[in-house]
mmCIF file of C-alpha atoms and ligand atoms in Angstrom:
data_model
loop_
_atom_site.group_PDB
_atom_site.id
_atom_site.type_symbol
_atom_site.label_atom_id
_atom_site.label_comp_id
_atom_site.label_asym_id
_atom_site.label_seq_id
_atom_site.Cartn_x
_atom_site.Cartn_y
_atom_site.Cartn_z
ATOM 1 C CA UNK A 209 81.607 66.992 35.813
ATOM 2 C CA UNK A 210 79.931 63.859 34.533
ATOM 3 C CA UNK A 211 76.740 64.018 32.488
ATOM 4 C CA UNK A 212 74.057 61.452 31.784
ATOM 5 C CA UNK A 213 71.779 61.446 28.731
ATOM 6 C CA UNK A 214 68.991 59.086 27.769
ATOM 7 C CA UNK A 215 68.846 58.295 24.083
ATOM 8 C CA UNK A 216 66.015 55.785 23.718
ATOM 9 C CA UNK A 217 63.787 53.241 25.409
ATOM 10 C CA UNK A 218 62.221 55.312 28.175
ATOM 11 C CA UNK A 219 58.724 53.905 27.699
ATOM 12 C CA UNK A 220 59.230 50.889 25.456
ATOM 13 C CA UNK A 221 60.230 47.340 26.327
ATOM 14 C CA UNK A 222 63.820 47.401 25.150
ATOM 15 C CA UNK A 223 65.755 49.794 22.954
ATOM 16 C CA UNK A 224 66.931 51.532 26.122
ATOM 17 C CA UNK A 225 70.185 53.416 25.579
ATOM 18 C CA UNK A 226 72.030 55.810 27.890
ATOM 19 C CA UNK A 227 75.240 57.788 27.667
ATOM 20 C CA UNK A 228 77.563 58.714 30.524
ATOM 21 C CA UNK A 229 80.202 61.285 29.588
ATOM 22 C CA UNK A 230 83.013 63.429 30.949
ATOM 23 C CA UNK A 231 84.849 66.108 28.972
ATOM 24 C CA UNK A 232 87.106 63.529 27.310
ATOM 25 C CA UNK A 233 85.370 60.170 27.672
ATOM 26 C CA UNK A 234 82.030 58.557 27.165
ATOM 27 C CA UNK A 235 80.383 55.222 27.709
ATOM 28 C CA UNK A 236 77.160 54.251 25.924
ATOM 29 C CA UNK A 237 75.153 51.456 27.496
ATOM 30 C CA UNK A 238 73.168 49.086 25.298
ATOM 31 C CA UNK A 239 72.465 49.672 21.638
ATOM 32 C CA UNK A 240 69.178 48.033 20.760
ATOM 33 C CA UNK A 241 66.061 48.747 18.754
ATOM 34 C CA UNK A 242 62.478 47.748 19.461
ATOM 35 C CA UNK A 243 61.182 47.069 15.964
ATOM 36 C CA UNK A 244 62.417 45.603 12.706
ATOM 37 C CA UNK A 245 62.315 48.451 10.249
ATOM 38 C CA UNK A 246 62.532 48.152 6.467
ATOM 39 C CA UNK A 247 64.186 51.564 6.519
ATOM 40 C CA UNK A 248 67.962 51.555 6.129
ATOM 41 C CA UNK A 249 68.796 55.255 6.239
ATOM 42 C CA UNK A 250 70.234 56.083 9.649
ATOM 43 C CA UNK A 251 69.078 59.721 9.645
ATOM 44 C CA UNK A 252 65.475 58.664 8.956
ATOM 45 C CA UNK A 253 65.693 56.053 11.693
ATOM 46 C CA UNK A 254 67.039 58.661 14.104
ATOM 47 C CA UNK A 255 64.138 60.966 13.212
ATOM 48 C CA UNK A 256 61.723 58.075 13.900
ATOM 49 C CA UNK A 257 63.399 57.497 17.295
ATOM 50 C CA UNK A 258 64.376 53.980 16.196
ATOM 51 C CA UNK A 259 68.085 54.706 16.348
ATOM 52 C CA UNK A 260 69.657 56.876 19.067
ATOM 53 C CA UNK A 261 70.505 60.466 18.086
ATOM 54 C CA UNK A 262 74.207 59.723 17.674
ATOM 55 C CA UNK A 263 74.654 60.519 13.945
ATOM 56 C CA UNK A 264 78.441 60.625 14.346
ATOM 57 C CA UNK A 265 78.412 56.849 14.924
ATOM 58 C CA UNK A 266 76.284 56.027 11.874
ATOM 59 C CA UNK A 267 78.332 57.805 9.185
ATOM 60 C CA UNK A 268 81.654 56.861 7.669
ATOM 61 C CA UNK A 269 84.813 58.807 8.494
ATOM 62 C CA UNK A 270 83.351 60.958 11.237
ATOM 63 C CA UNK A 271 85.740 62.605 13.699
ATOM 64 C CA UNK A 272 85.561 61.211 17.225
ATOM 65 C CA UNK A 273 84.002 63.759 19.561
ATOM 66 C CA UNK A 274 85.560 62.013 22.569
ATOM 67 C CA UNK A 275 89.163 60.909 22.999
ATOM 68 C CA UNK A 276 87.961 57.755 24.700
ATOM 69 C CA UNK A 277 84.638 56.074 24.119
ATOM 70 C CA UNK A 278 83.012 52.658 24.031
ATOM 71 C CA UNK A 279 79.649 50.922 23.857
ATOM 72 C CA UNK A 280 78.846 48.283 26.500
ATOM 73 C CA UNK A 281 76.119 45.708 25.857
ATOM 74 C CA UNK A 282 74.334 44.049 28.789
ATOM 75 C CA UNK A 283 73.187 40.971 26.824
ATOM 76 C CA UNK A 284 72.616 39.627 23.321
ATOM 77 C CA UNK A 285 68.905 40.231 22.799
ATOM 78 C CA UNK A 286 68.008 42.321 19.766
ATOM 79 C CA UNK A 287 66.273 44.978 21.839
ATOM 80 C CA UNK A 288 69.761 45.628 23.304
ATOM 81 C CA UNK A 289 71.922 45.079 20.211
ATOM 82 C CA UNK A 290 70.024 45.686 16.934
ATOM 83 C CA UNK A 291 71.414 49.200 16.375
ATOM 84 C CA UNK A 292 74.945 47.739 16.173
ATOM 85 C CA UNK A 293 74.117 46.677 12.608
ATOM 86 C CA UNK A 294 73.988 50.383 11.640
ATOM 87 C CA UNK A 295 77.344 51.366 13.204
ATOM 88 C CA UNK A 296 79.813 52.937 10.770
ATOM 89 C CA UNK A 297 82.304 53.907 13.462
ATOM 90 C CA UNK A 298 85.138 51.770 14.810
ATOM 91 C CA UNK A 299 84.067 52.586 18.361
ATOM 92 C CA UNK A 300 84.922 49.584 20.588
ATOM 93 C CA UNK A 301 81.904 47.492 21.603
ATOM 94 C CA UNK A 302 82.235 45.404 24.776
ATOM 95 C CA UNK A 303 80.181 42.345 25.681
ATOM 96 C CA UNK A 304 80.756 39.762 28.419
ATOM 97 C CA UNK A 305 83.178 36.961 27.589
ATOM 98 C CA UNK A 306 80.257 34.506 27.703
ATOM 99 C CA UNK A 307 78.216 36.665 25.304
ATOM 100 C CA UNK A 308 81.295 36.928 23.076
ATOM 101 C CA UNK A 309 81.562 33.162 22.841
ATOM 102 C CA UNK A 310 77.830 32.880 22.208
ATOM 103 C CA UNK A 311 77.994 35.517 19.458
ATOM 104 C CA UNK A 312 80.917 33.811 17.725
ATOM 105 C CA UNK A 313 79.131 30.455 17.808
ATOM 106 C CA UNK A 314 75.774 31.901 16.704
ATOM 107 C CA UNK A 315 77.478 33.609 13.782
ATOM 108 C CA UNK A 316 79.546 30.493 13.020
ATOM 109 C CA UNK A 317 76.499 28.219 12.971
ATOM 110 C CA UNK A 318 74.381 30.614 10.906
ATOM 111 C CA UNK A 319 72.028 31.653 13.729
ATOM 112 C CA UNK A 320 73.155 35.296 13.787
ATOM 113 C CA UNK A 321 74.508 37.659 11.217
ATOM 114 C CA UNK A 322 78.140 38.658 11.443
ATOM 115 C CA UNK A 323 78.557 42.287 12.469
ATOM 116 C CA UNK A 324 81.591 44.099 11.103
ATOM 117 C CA UNK A 325 82.242 45.922 14.366
ATOM 118 C CA UNK A 326 85.181 46.439 16.715
ATOM 119 C CA UNK A 327 84.046 43.832 19.244
ATOM 120 C CA UNK A 328 85.742 43.097 22.596
ATOM 121 C CA UNK A 329 85.001 40.873 25.564
ATOM 122 C CA UNK A 330 85.069 41.865 29.232
ATOM 123 C CA UNK A 331 85.622 39.485 32.138
ATOM 124 C CA UNK A 332 83.115 39.733 34.962
ATOM 125 C CA UNK A 333 84.187 42.062 37.758
ATOM 126 C CA UNK A 334 87.350 43.231 35.973
ATOM 127 C CA UNK A 335 86.956 46.970 35.352
ATOM 128 C CA UNK A 336 87.615 48.288 31.846
ATOM 129 C CA UNK A 337 89.018 51.814 31.738
ATOM 130 C CA UNK A 338 87.550 54.119 29.080
ATOM 131 C CA UNK A 339 89.528 57.325 29.661
ATOM 132 C CA UNK A 340 88.428 58.636 33.044
ATOM 133 C CA UNK A 341 85.420 56.307 33.279
ATOM 134 C CA UNK A 342 85.651 52.702 34.418
ATOM 135 C CA UNK A 343 83.047 50.048 33.611
ATOM 136 C CA UNK A 344 82.600 46.778 35.483
ATOM 137 C CA UNK A 345 80.285 44.009 34.286
ATOM 138 C CA UNK A 346 78.705 41.589 36.760
ATOM 139 C CA UNK A 347 77.242 38.209 35.832
ATOM 140 C CA UNK A 348 73.450 38.319 36.097
ATOM 141 C CA UNK A 349 70.402 36.150 35.393
ATOM 142 C CA UNK A 350 68.177 36.687 32.347
ATOM 143 C CA UNK A 351 66.964 34.369 29.585
ATOM 144 C CA UNK A 352 70.070 35.131 27.519
ATOM 145 C CA UNK A 353 73.411 33.404 28.040
ATOM 146 C CA UNK A 354 76.103 35.793 29.316
ATOM 147 C CA UNK A 355 73.770 38.537 30.603
ATOM 148 C CA UNK A 356 75.413 41.224 32.746
ATOM 149 C CA UNK A 357 74.631 44.211 34.951
ATOM 150 C CA UNK A 358 76.950 47.190 34.460
ATOM 151 C CA UNK A 359 78.563 49.569 36.937
ATOM 152 C CA UNK A 360 80.211 52.816 35.777
ATOM 153 C CA UNK A 361 82.423 55.033 37.914
ATOM 154 C CA UNK A 362 84.100 58.394 37.257
ATOM 155 C CA UNK A 363 86.132 58.077 40.464
ATOM 156 C CA UNK A 364 83.604 60.150 42.448
ATOM 157 C CA UNK A 365 80.198 59.087 41.203
ATOM 158 C CA UNK A 366 78.800 55.665 40.411
ATOM 159 C CA UNK A 367 76.045 54.681 38.014
ATOM 160 C CA UNK A 368 74.375 51.264 37.816
ATOM 161 C CA UNK A 369 72.537 49.626 34.904
ATOM 162 C CA UNK A 370 70.524 46.534 35.803
ATOM 163 C CA UNK A 371 70.315 45.140 32.277
ATOM 164 C CA UNK A 372 67.345 42.774 32.001
ATOM 165 C CA UNK A 373 67.017 40.662 35.114
ATOM 166 C CA UNK A 374 64.935 38.094 36.959
ATOM 167 C CA UNK A 375 64.917 36.611 40.471
ATOM 168 C CA UNK A 376 63.151 33.329 39.612
ATOM 169 C CA UNK A 377 65.928 31.935 37.408
ATOM 170 C CA UNK A 378 68.670 29.379 38.038
ATOM 171 C CA UNK A 379 71.370 31.985 38.819
ATOM 172 C CA UNK A 380 69.651 34.131 41.424
ATOM 173 C CA UNK A 381 72.840 34.157 43.541
ATOM 174 C CA UNK A 382 74.553 36.158 40.771
ATOM 175 C CA UNK A 383 71.844 38.795 40.988
ATOM 176 C CA UNK A 384 72.144 39.014 44.779
ATOM 177 C CA UNK A 385 75.897 39.367 44.351
ATOM 178 C CA UNK A 386 75.674 42.367 42.032
ATOM 179 C CA UNK A 387 72.900 43.913 44.116
ATOM 180 C CA UNK A 388 75.306 43.817 47.085
ATOM 181 C CA UNK A 389 78.155 45.246 45.013
ATOM 182 C CA UNK A 390 75.900 48.060 43.756
ATOM 183 C CA UNK A 391 74.702 48.734 47.308
ATOM 184 C CA UNK A 392 78.306 48.968 48.588
ATOM 185 C CA UNK A 393 79.126 51.379 45.752
ATOM 186 C CA UNK A 394 76.447 53.840 47.046
ATOM 187 C CA UNK A 395 75.155 54.528 43.560
ATOM 188 C CA UNK A 396 74.305 58.067 42.562
ATOM 189 C CA UNK A 397 71.966 56.660 39.934
ATOM 190 C CA UNK A 398 70.565 53.174 39.359
ATOM 191 C CA UNK A 399 68.664 52.490 36.138
ATOM 192 C CA UNK A 400 66.346 49.516 36.601
ATOM 193 C CA UNK A 401 64.347 47.688 33.913
ATOM 194 C CA UNK A 402 60.610 47.736 34.612
ATOM 195 C CA UNK A 403 59.185 45.260 32.071
ATOM 196 C CA UNK A 404 56.692 43.636 34.455
ATOM 197 C CA UNK A 405 55.175 47.034 35.269
ATOM 198 C CA UNK A 406 53.964 47.183 31.655
ATOM 199 C CA UNK A 407 51.060 44.900 32.537
ATOM 200 C CA UNK A 408 48.409 44.508 35.231
ATOM 201 C CA UNK A 409 49.592 41.699 37.548
ATOM 202 C CA UNK A 410 46.658 39.406 36.684
ATOM 203 C CA UNK A 411 46.713 40.325 32.992
ATOM 204 C CA UNK A 412 49.945 38.421 32.514
ATOM 205 C CA UNK A 413 50.650 35.628 34.987
ATOM 206 C CA UNK A 414 54.255 35.419 33.804
ATOM 207 C CA UNK A 415 54.882 38.587 35.756
ATOM 208 C CA UNK A 416 53.081 37.701 38.973
ATOM 209 C CA UNK A 417 53.478 33.948 39.352
ATOM 210 C CA UNK A 418 56.458 33.088 37.164
ATOM 211 C CA UNK A 419 57.400 29.650 35.917
ATOM 212 C CA UNK A 420 61.069 28.833 36.577
ATOM 213 C CA UNK A 421 63.512 27.103 34.224
ATOM 214 C CA UNK A 422 63.245 24.052 36.518
ATOM 215 C CA UNK A 423 59.438 24.066 36.092
ATOM 216 C CA UNK A 424 59.891 24.094 32.297
ATOM 217 C CA UNK A 425 62.027 20.970 32.460
ATOM 218 C CA UNK A 426 59.694 19.273 34.913
ATOM 219 C CA UNK A 427 56.710 19.792 32.585
ATOM 220 C CA UNK A 428 58.768 18.672 29.598
ATOM 221 C CA UNK A 429 59.778 15.486 31.449
ATOM 222 C CA UNK A 430 56.122 14.736 32.248
ATOM 223 C CA UNK A 431 55.095 15.187 28.622
ATOM 224 C CA UNK A 432 57.936 12.982 27.407
ATOM 225 C CA UNK A 433 56.679 10.174 29.642
ATOM 226 C CA UNK A 434 52.962 10.580 29.060
ATOM 227 C CA UNK A 435 52.350 11.974 25.583
ATOM 228 C CA UNK A 436 52.819 9.732 22.571
ATOM 229 C CA UNK A 437 52.367 12.430 19.985
ATOM 230 C CA UNK A 438 55.483 13.938 18.448
ATOM 231 C CA UNK A 439 56.702 16.641 20.856
ATOM 232 C CA UNK A 440 57.912 19.691 18.945
ATOM 233 C CA UNK A 441 59.885 22.387 20.785
ATOM 234 C CA UNK A 442 60.584 25.939 19.667
ATOM 235 C CA UNK A 443 63.208 27.463 21.984
ATOM 236 C CA UNK A 444 65.329 30.610 21.474
ATOM 237 C CA UNK A 445 68.984 29.821 20.716
ATOM 238 C CA UNK A 446 70.328 32.716 22.781
ATOM 239 C CA UNK A 447 68.940 30.982 25.849
ATOM 240 C CA UNK A 448 71.661 28.416 25.424
ATOM 241 C CA UNK A 449 71.280 26.900 28.876
ATOM 242 C CA UNK A 450 67.654 26.011 28.179
ATOM 243 C CA UNK A 451 68.685 24.244 24.958
ATOM 244 C CA UNK A 452 71.143 22.148 26.930
ATOM 245 C CA UNK A 453 68.547 21.336 29.572
ATOM 246 C CA UNK A 454 65.986 20.253 26.953
ATOM 247 C CA UNK A 455 68.669 18.020 25.501
ATOM 248 C CA UNK A 456 69.524 16.556 28.923
ATOM 249 C CA UNK A 457 65.905 15.989 30.009
ATOM 250 C CA UNK A 458 65.028 14.258 26.736
ATOM 251 C CA UNK A 459 68.164 12.076 26.843
ATOM 252 C CA UNK A 460 67.438 11.120 30.452
ATOM 253 C CA UNK A 461 64.058 9.689 29.358
ATOM 254 C CA UNK A 462 65.575 8.104 26.280
ATOM 255 C CA UNK A 463 63.470 10.228 23.932
ATOM 256 C CA UNK A 464 66.109 12.560 22.494
ATOM 257 C CA UNK A 465 65.577 15.961 20.932
ATOM 258 C CA UNK A 466 66.563 15.892 17.273
ATOM 259 C CA UNK A 467 67.933 19.367 16.501
ATOM 260 C CA UNK A 468 68.172 21.368 13.296
ATOM 261 C CA UNK A 469 71.796 21.475 12.166
ATOM 262 C CA UNK A 470 72.683 25.050 13.311
ATOM 263 C CA UNK A 471 71.237 24.348 16.791
ATOM 264 C CA UNK A 472 73.056 21.017 17.001
ATOM 265 C CA UNK A 473 76.349 22.682 16.034
ATOM 266 C CA UNK A 474 75.796 25.466 18.564
ATOM 267 C CA UNK A 475 75.153 22.980 21.362
ATOM 268 C CA UNK A 476 78.046 20.778 20.367
ATOM 269 C CA UNK A 477 80.553 23.626 20.281
ATOM 270 C CA UNK A 478 79.560 24.750 23.808
ATOM 271 C CA UNK A 479 79.032 21.336 25.349
ATOM 272 C CA UNK A 480 81.266 18.889 23.451
ATOM 273 C CA UNK A 481 80.580 16.146 26.018
ATOM 274 C CA UNK A 482 76.783 16.215 25.421
ATOM 275 C CA UNK A 483 75.008 13.564 23.341
ATOM 276 C CA UNK A 484 73.386 15.558 20.527
ATOM 277 C CA UNK A 485 71.040 14.259 17.841
ATOM 278 C CA UNK A 486 70.710 16.121 14.566
ATOM 279 C CA UNK A 487 68.201 16.090 11.711
ATOM 280 C CA UNK A 488 69.819 14.228 8.850
ATOM 281 C CA UNK A 489 70.586 16.427 5.852
ATOM 282 C CA UNK A 490 73.173 16.468 3.088
ATOM 283 C CA UNK A 491 74.692 19.563 4.728
ATOM 284 C CA UNK A 492 76.293 17.425 7.443
ATOM 285 C CA UNK A 493 80.084 17.540 7.150
ATOM 286 C CA UNK A 494 82.823 15.285 8.475
ATOM 287 C CA UNK A 495 83.080 17.166 11.747
ATOM 288 C CA UNK A 496 79.280 16.865 12.236
ATOM 289 C CA UNK A 497 79.438 13.097 11.709
ATOM 290 C CA UNK A 498 82.171 12.914 14.336
ATOM 291 C CA UNK A 499 80.271 14.893 16.975
ATOM 292 C CA UNK A 500 76.523 14.500 16.268
ATOM 293 C CA UNK A 501 74.072 11.603 15.925
ATOM 294 C CA UNK A 502 72.027 11.926 12.707
ATOM 295 C CA UNK A 503 68.377 10.830 12.717
ATOM 296 C CA UNK A 504 66.350 10.805 9.525
ATOM 297 C CA UNK A 505 62.937 12.437 9.292
ATOM 298 C CA UNK A 506 61.391 9.169 8.130
ATOM 299 C CA UNK A 507 62.610 7.447 11.330
ATOM 300 C CA UNK A 508 60.943 10.171 13.406
ATOM 301 C CA UNK A 509 57.843 9.906 11.244
ATOM 302 C CA UNK A 510 57.520 6.181 11.933
ATOM 303 C CA UNK A 511 58.273 6.433 15.640
ATOM 304 C CA UNK A 512 57.143 9.841 16.886
ATOM 305 C CA UNK A 513 56.937 8.547 20.470
ATOM 306 C CA UNK A 514 60.675 7.866 20.493
ATOM 307 C CA UNK A 515 61.832 11.403 19.683
ATOM 308 C CA UNK A 516 61.281 15.106 20.284
ATOM 309 C CA UNK A 517 61.839 17.509 17.418
ATOM 310 C CA UNK A 518 63.206 21.038 17.562
ATOM 311 C CA UNK A 519 61.635 23.258 14.922
ATOM 312 C CA UNK A 520 62.290 26.901 14.100
ATOM 313 C CA UNK A 521 59.673 29.037 12.397
ATOM 314 C CA UNK A 522 61.560 29.085 9.073
ATOM 315 C CA UNK A 523 61.156 25.297 8.878
ATOM 316 C CA UNK A 524 57.527 25.128 9.996
ATOM 317 C CA UNK A 525 56.448 23.312 6.803
ATOM 318 C CA UNK A 526 58.534 20.299 7.846
ATOM 319 C CA UNK A 527 55.847 19.593 10.452
ATOM 320 C CA UNK A 528 53.224 18.844 7.745
ATOM 321 C CA UNK A 529 54.590 15.280 7.754
ATOM 322 C CA UNK A 530 52.868 14.474 11.038
ATOM 323 C CA UNK A 531 49.091 14.031 11.211
ATOM 324 C CA UNK A 532 49.136 15.307 14.799
ATOM 325 C CA UNK A 533 51.698 16.700 17.205
ATOM 326 C CA UNK A 534 52.109 18.820 20.327
ATOM 327 C CA UNK A 535 53.814 22.160 19.662
ATOM 328 C CA UNK A 536 55.686 23.451 22.703
ATOM 329 C CA UNK A 537 56.431 27.131 22.301
ATOM 330 C CA UNK A 538 59.460 27.890 24.450
ATOM 331 C CA UNK A 539 60.154 31.584 23.779
ATOM 332 C CA UNK A 540 61.459 30.958 20.260
ATOM 333 C CA UNK A 541 60.502 33.235 17.383
ATOM 334 C CA UNK A 542 57.851 34.451 16.727
ATOM 335 C CA UNK A 543 57.691 35.443 20.383
ATOM 336 C CA UNK A 544 54.164 36.798 20.643
ATOM 337 C CA UNK A 545 51.149 38.228 18.881
ATOM 338 C CA UNK A 546 52.836 41.586 18.205
ATOM 339 C CA UNK A 547 54.787 39.672 15.536
ATOM 340 C CA UNK A 548 52.613 39.008 12.424
ATOM 341 C CA UNK A 549 54.310 35.616 12.024
ATOM 342 C CA UNK A 550 52.736 34.539 15.306
ATOM 343 C CA UNK A 551 49.249 34.481 13.755
ATOM 344 C CA UNK A 552 50.593 32.513 10.793
ATOM 345 C CA UNK A 553 52.083 30.018 13.199
ATOM 346 C CA UNK A 554 48.726 29.611 14.954
ATOM 347 C CA UNK A 555 46.937 29.173 11.612
ATOM 348 C CA UNK A 556 49.422 26.519 10.520
ATOM 349 C CA UNK A 557 48.984 24.614 13.775
ATOM 350 C CA UNK A 558 45.189 24.749 13.511
ATOM 351 C CA UNK A 559 45.305 23.448 9.917
ATOM 352 C CA UNK A 560 47.528 20.569 10.965
ATOM 353 C CA UNK A 561 45.497 19.516 14.010
ATOM 354 C CA UNK A 562 48.376 20.357 16.301
ATOM 355 C CA UNK A 563 47.924 21.342 19.895
ATOM 356 C CA UNK A 564 49.741 24.483 21.037
ATOM 357 C CA UNK A 565 51.188 24.740 24.518
ATOM 358 C CA UNK A 566 53.337 27.520 25.979
ATOM 359 C CA UNK A 567 56.361 26.034 27.703
ATOM 360 C CA UNK A 568 58.564 28.997 28.538
ATOM 361 C CA UNK A 569 59.947 31.022 31.406
ATOM 362 C CA UNK A 570 60.194 34.798 31.507
ATOM 363 C CA UNK A 571 63.544 36.571 31.681
ATOM 364 C CA UNK A 572 61.998 39.445 33.606
ATOM 365 C CA UNK A 573 61.521 39.903 37.322
ATOM 366 C CA UNK A 574 58.042 40.209 38.821
ATOM 367 C CA UNK A 575 56.863 43.567 40.118
ATOM 368 C CA UNK A 576 57.607 42.504 43.694
ATOM 369 C CA UNK A 577 61.070 41.297 42.728
ATOM 370 C CA UNK A 578 61.816 44.650 41.051
ATOM 371 C CA UNK A 579 60.732 46.498 44.187
ATOM 372 C CA UNK A 580 63.065 44.260 46.242
ATOM 373 C CA UNK A 581 65.968 44.920 43.849
ATOM 374 C CA UNK A 582 65.471 48.700 44.021
ATOM 375 C CA UNK A 583 65.186 48.532 47.813
ATOM 376 C CA UNK A 584 68.349 46.472 48.240
ATOM 377 C CA UNK A 585 70.480 48.458 45.796
ATOM 378 C CA UNK A 586 69.379 51.543 47.751
ATOM 379 C CA UNK A 587 70.763 54.087 45.273
ATOM 380 C CA UNK A 588 70.393 57.806 45.896
ATOM 381 C CA UNK A 589 68.283 57.968 42.744
ATOM 382 C CA UNK A 590 66.516 55.062 41.008
ATOM 383 C CA UNK A 591 65.277 55.481 37.436
ATOM 384 C CA UNK A 592 62.842 53.106 35.755
ATOM 385 C CA UNK A 593 62.845 52.390 32.026
ATOM 386 C CA UNK A 594 62.403 49.412 29.649
ATOM 387 C CA UNK A 595 58.652 49.441 30.444
ATOM 388 C CA UNK A 596 55.394 50.626 28.878
ATOM 389 C CA UNK A 597 54.426 52.073 32.269
ATOM 390 C CA UNK A 598 57.518 53.182 34.190
ATOM 391 C CA UNK A 599 55.255 55.532 36.181
ATOM 392 C CA UNK A 600 53.463 52.482 37.622
ATOM 393 C CA UNK A 601 56.798 51.257 38.985
ATOM 394 C CA UNK A 602 57.520 54.658 40.484
ATOM 395 C CA UNK A 603 54.108 54.634 42.204
ATOM 396 C CA UNK A 604 54.685 51.115 43.540
ATOM 397 C CA UNK A 605 58.131 52.059 44.900
ATOM 398 C CA UNK A 606 57.104 55.342 46.523
ATOM 399 C CA UNK A 607 57.716 54.005 50.041
ATOM 400 C CA UNK A 608 61.372 53.226 49.310
ATOM 401 C CA UNK A 609 64.191 55.332 50.645
ATOM 402 C CA UNK A 610 65.458 56.330 47.195
ATOM 403 C CA UNK A 611 64.621 59.273 44.983
ATOM 404 C CA UNK A 612 62.557 57.884 42.114
ATOM 405 C CA UNK A 613 63.110 59.276 38.695
ATOM 406 C CA UNK A 614 61.566 59.132 35.219
ATOM 407 C CA UNK A 615 64.151 60.529 32.789
ATOM 408 C CA UNK A 616 63.416 62.825 29.833
ATOM 409 C CA UNK A 617 65.049 62.594 26.430
ATOM 410 C CA UNK A 618 66.051 66.196 25.969
ATOM 411 C CA UNK A 619 67.677 66.759 29.291
ATOM 412 C CA UNK A 620 71.306 66.458 30.304
ATOM 413 C CA UNK A 621 71.697 65.369 33.926
ATOM 414 C CA UNK A 622 74.875 66.505 35.668
ATOM 415 C CA UNK A 623 76.661 64.804 38.545
HETATM 416 ZN ZN1 LIG J 952 65.295 43.877 26.979
#
């Protein structure tokens, strides 16, 4: 018998964690948290439902309950990984080989903290055996480099985990590929993210009429040609492909992006052939001088129409040098008004006569795209989570030929 338990994230955006177990083996999928807590005590965090109720993984020297077990992570966003920082077990943690490379480079360039965990990489579509369960990761499309959908089999039953996914991104063929693989596997259970069902369709246009990554670059190219103010971008480093595309678009118009050092190093280690400009600082080392093109702030100050500047929130004050500029928010931190830093950002921009423009693309499928995914995967049972209103998704999918399901925390589902 195989059992399924849901440990978190049933009605929040992110933090969704599930466990699939046999008598001897278990697989836990995703390990995120939805908020930054000041609290450090794992038991308190479990009681607050911030950490999953898996105390044995958060204390030193605990006996393993299962002979074989592992955690699989669909992608490197904090709402899918933050709980890893609390792990005190040597349980293996698997991420895609692309995510693994991203993590190593983020940590190496100071853009992520190093986690002392037993980390492994999986290749796409090569099953990993965890006792009598096998797990296969499929390349997907989300606004994080290396995102995957996960398929678990016990030899008789199959379980699918969509991860976070979109159909308006540059790698839609990957999503269609895993949808077909999931469909052929005749899933017993498919867990699908329902982010876009958190909002009314016209309340948030991102989820009804989404902007694509191509659109982002097109708009950026237009601004580069037509706007003489300094163009400041704030992208999210885990969306590595967008960083590269900003760099390419700006180079193509001969108005390069000048990156902060950690971003420049990240880009250079992934794309050594790219022409990368970096903000001049005394932290540049020999290797940086060999691979990057330094530009001083005073050069950019004198000729703002010749450059674009990448700026992360921690270095916001740097922007006081310019009497006016256009601030292009491209899904970097702070992401939105639920983060108190977002208001501070807006205040700073208002004080400095800067114009704010959103220039991003969502990593999440529209409501219609989610319905199409559920329809095409055609699982026996489809569960919705990773949404403020999973019940809205269930209502919208009621015509589909799948049993729709809203899981409970305190139930163990047997297959
Ligand atoms: Zn998420």
